[in-house]
mmCIF file of C-alpha atoms in Angstrom:
data_model
loop_
_atom_site.group_PDB
_atom_site.id
_atom_site.type_symbol
_atom_site.label_atom_id
_atom_site.label_comp_id
_atom_site.label_asym_id
_atom_site.label_seq_id
_atom_site.Cartn_x
_atom_site.Cartn_y
_atom_site.Cartn_z
ATOM 1 C CA UNK A 1 -14.302 37.623 14.887
ATOM 2 C CA UNK A 2 -11.159 36.200 13.724
ATOM 3 C CA UNK A 3 -8.043 38.364 12.565
ATOM 4 C CA UNK A 4 -7.193 39.022 8.800
ATOM 5 C CA UNK A 5 -3.538 38.776 10.409
ATOM 6 C CA UNK A 6 -2.677 35.204 10.873
ATOM 7 C CA UNK A 7 -0.357 34.192 12.870
ATOM 8 C CA UNK A 8 1.844 37.855 12.777
ATOM 9 C CA UNK A 9 3.612 37.394 15.867
ATOM 10 C CA UNK A 10 3.481 41.462 16.310
ATOM 11 C CA UNK A 11 -0.863 41.318 16.054
ATOM 12 C CA UNK A 12 -2.402 42.721 19.278
ATOM 13 C CA UNK A 13 -5.781 42.366 21.043
ATOM 14 C CA UNK A 14 -6.878 41.761 23.946
ATOM 15 C CA UNK A 15 -8.602 38.085 23.983
ATOM 16 C CA UNK A 16 -7.947 35.486 22.961
ATOM 17 C CA UNK A 17 -8.863 32.180 22.464
ATOM 18 C CA UNK A 18 -7.090 28.708 22.560
ATOM 19 C CA UNK A 19 -8.093 24.466 22.600
ATOM 20 C CA UNK A 20 -6.532 22.654 25.695
ATOM 21 C CA UNK A 21 -6.978 19.530 26.528
ATOM 22 C CA UNK A 22 -7.500 18.264 29.808
ATOM 23 C CA UNK A 23 -6.313 14.590 30.644
ATOM 24 C CA UNK A 24 -4.538 13.866 27.879
ATOM 25 C CA UNK A 25 -1.527 16.836 26.767
ATOM 26 C CA UNK A 26 -2.506 19.617 28.656
ATOM 27 C CA UNK A 27 -0.226 19.958 32.729
ATOM 28 C CA UNK A 28 -2.186 17.937 35.275
ATOM 29 C CA UNK A 29 -2.174 21.547 36.724
ATOM 30 C CA UNK A 30 -3.899 23.410 34.711
ATOM 31 C CA UNK A 31 -6.561 25.594 36.655
ATOM 32 C CA UNK A 32 -3.837 26.481 38.867
ATOM 33 C CA UNK A 33 -1.128 27.692 36.623
ATOM 34 C CA UNK A 34 -4.554 29.879 34.666
ATOM 35 C CA UNK A 35 -4.895 31.484 38.172
ATOM 36 C CA UNK A 36 -1.582 31.871 38.582
ATOM 37 C CA UNK A 37 -1.280 33.709 35.145
ATOM 38 C CA UNK A 38 -3.517 36.803 36.733
ATOM 39 C CA UNK A 39 -5.103 36.870 33.202
ATOM 40 C CA UNK A 40 -8.896 37.016 33.129
ATOM 41 C CA UNK A 41 -9.989 33.315 31.437
ATOM 42 C CA UNK A 42 -12.944 31.743 30.486
ATOM 43 C CA UNK A 43 -12.881 27.878 30.520
ATOM 44 C CA UNK A 44 -15.516 26.621 29.023
ATOM 45 C CA UNK A 45 -17.329 22.608 30.464
ATOM 46 C CA UNK A 46 -15.090 19.760 28.841
ATOM 47 C CA UNK A 47 -16.543 19.331 25.216
ATOM 48 C CA UNK A 48 -16.387 15.819 25.399
ATOM 49 C CA UNK A 49 -19.791 15.183 22.900
ATOM 50 C CA UNK A 50 -18.834 16.744 19.449
ATOM 51 C CA UNK A 51 -18.699 14.773 16.568
ATOM 52 C CA UNK A 52 -15.865 14.929 14.883
ATOM 53 C CA UNK A 53 -17.806 13.137 11.770
ATOM 54 C CA UNK A 54 -21.559 12.711 11.191
ATOM 55 C CA UNK A 55 -21.142 9.685 9.386
ATOM 56 C CA UNK A 56 -19.174 7.499 12.183
ATOM 57 C CA UNK A 57 -20.543 9.268 14.945
ATOM 58 C CA UNK A 58 -16.692 9.566 15.743
ATOM 59 C CA UNK A 59 -16.493 12.000 18.454
ATOM 60 C CA UNK A 60 -13.665 14.535 18.546
ATOM 61 C CA UNK A 61 -11.163 14.606 21.409
ATOM 62 C CA UNK A 62 -12.402 15.794 24.662
ATOM 63 C CA UNK A 63 -11.416 19.646 25.276
ATOM 64 C CA UNK A 64 -11.997 22.838 26.529
ATOM 65 C CA UNK A 65 -12.193 26.137 24.566
ATOM 66 C CA UNK A 66 -10.286 28.617 26.751
ATOM 67 C CA UNK A 67 -10.225 32.917 25.878
ATOM 68 C CA UNK A 68 -7.767 34.581 27.426
ATOM 69 C CA UNK A 69 -8.283 38.763 28.301
ATOM 70 C CA UNK A 70 -5.124 41.089 29.368
ATOM 71 C CA UNK A 71 -6.301 44.564 30.958
ATOM 72 C CA UNK A 72 -4.156 45.662 28.198
ATOM 73 C CA UNK A 73 -3.502 45.190 23.919
ATOM 74 C CA UNK A 74 -0.907 42.009 23.832
ATOM 75 C CA UNK A 75 0.903 40.354 20.552
ATOM 76 C CA UNK A 76 -0.050 37.303 19.407
ATOM 77 C CA UNK A 77 3.827 36.258 20.586
ATOM 78 C CA UNK A 78 2.792 36.564 24.088
ATOM 79 C CA UNK A 79 -0.941 35.405 23.788
ATOM 80 C CA UNK A 80 1.258 32.635 21.877
ATOM 81 C CA UNK A 81 3.402 31.506 24.970
ATOM 82 C CA UNK A 82 1.027 32.089 27.554
ATOM 83 C CA UNK A 83 -1.215 28.951 25.856
ATOM 84 C CA UNK A 84 1.803 27.064 25.343
ATOM 85 C CA UNK A 85 2.074 25.498 28.800
ATOM 86 C CA UNK A 86 -1.238 24.239 28.097
ATOM 87 C CA UNK A 87 0.347 21.667 25.556
ATOM 88 C CA UNK A 88 -3.029 22.290 23.038
ATOM 89 C CA UNK A 89 -3.241 22.944 19.716
ATOM 90 C CA UNK A 90 -0.752 25.769 18.280
ATOM 91 C CA UNK A 91 -3.077 28.050 16.524
ATOM 92 C CA UNK A 92 -5.052 30.420 18.105
ATOM 93 C CA UNK A 93 -6.944 33.713 17.504
ATOM 94 C CA UNK A 94 -7.817 36.946 17.904
ATOM 95 C CA UNK A 95 -11.173 38.228 19.377
ATOM 96 C CA UNK A 96 -12.669 41.750 18.476
ATOM 97 C CA UNK A 97 -14.484 40.941 21.816
ATOM 98 C CA UNK A 98 -14.805 37.786 24.570
ATOM 99 C CA UNK A 99 -18.320 37.337 24.142
ATOM 100 C CA UNK A 100 -19.661 35.531 20.983
ATOM 101 C CA UNK A 101 -16.823 33.571 22.247
ATOM 102 C CA UNK A 102 -18.458 33.428 25.053
ATOM 103 C CA UNK A 103 -21.636 31.854 24.063
ATOM 104 C CA UNK A 104 -19.765 29.547 21.629
ATOM 105 C CA UNK A 105 -17.930 27.862 24.978
ATOM 106 C CA UNK A 106 -21.123 25.940 26.182
ATOM 107 C CA UNK A 107 -23.052 26.445 22.268
ATOM 108 C CA UNK A 108 -25.167 28.560 22.678
ATOM 109 C CA UNK A 109 -26.556 29.855 19.366
ATOM 110 C CA UNK A 110 -25.335 26.722 18.030
ATOM 111 C CA UNK A 111 -28.179 23.976 18.837
ATOM 112 C CA UNK A 112 -26.646 21.768 15.546
ATOM 113 C CA UNK A 113 -24.256 20.842 18.432
ATOM 114 C CA UNK A 114 -24.031 19.554 21.651
ATOM 115 C CA UNK A 115 -25.088 21.486 24.453
ATOM 116 C CA UNK A 116 -23.366 21.996 27.497
ATOM 117 C CA UNK A 117 -24.382 23.825 30.533
ATOM 118 C CA UNK A 118 -23.730 27.330 31.649
ATOM 119 C CA UNK A 119 -23.074 26.741 34.837
#
């Protein structure tokens, strides 16, 4: 679930999601930076088969979905700082629960989208 208070820097939550572009704008050591953060993090497989335009078959830029989980609530501003180091889109979303997003990481409930292995 997304929050109704888009971009409120003081909005709080424990679970935040964003995108990164490994091999493009993300730093080469993005995995190490995530480990060093001390946060619990879920990272999708590389989404390199997502379709941007159904008519032309054009693919979206390869990306990964990331869910960062804090032990206690943190502000949108603080979550934004975490995601900024990966040079992805500025938009991040607060999740009510990471479970549904974890399923989305591989498009488990979206058979019309490219399917990715849970491994």
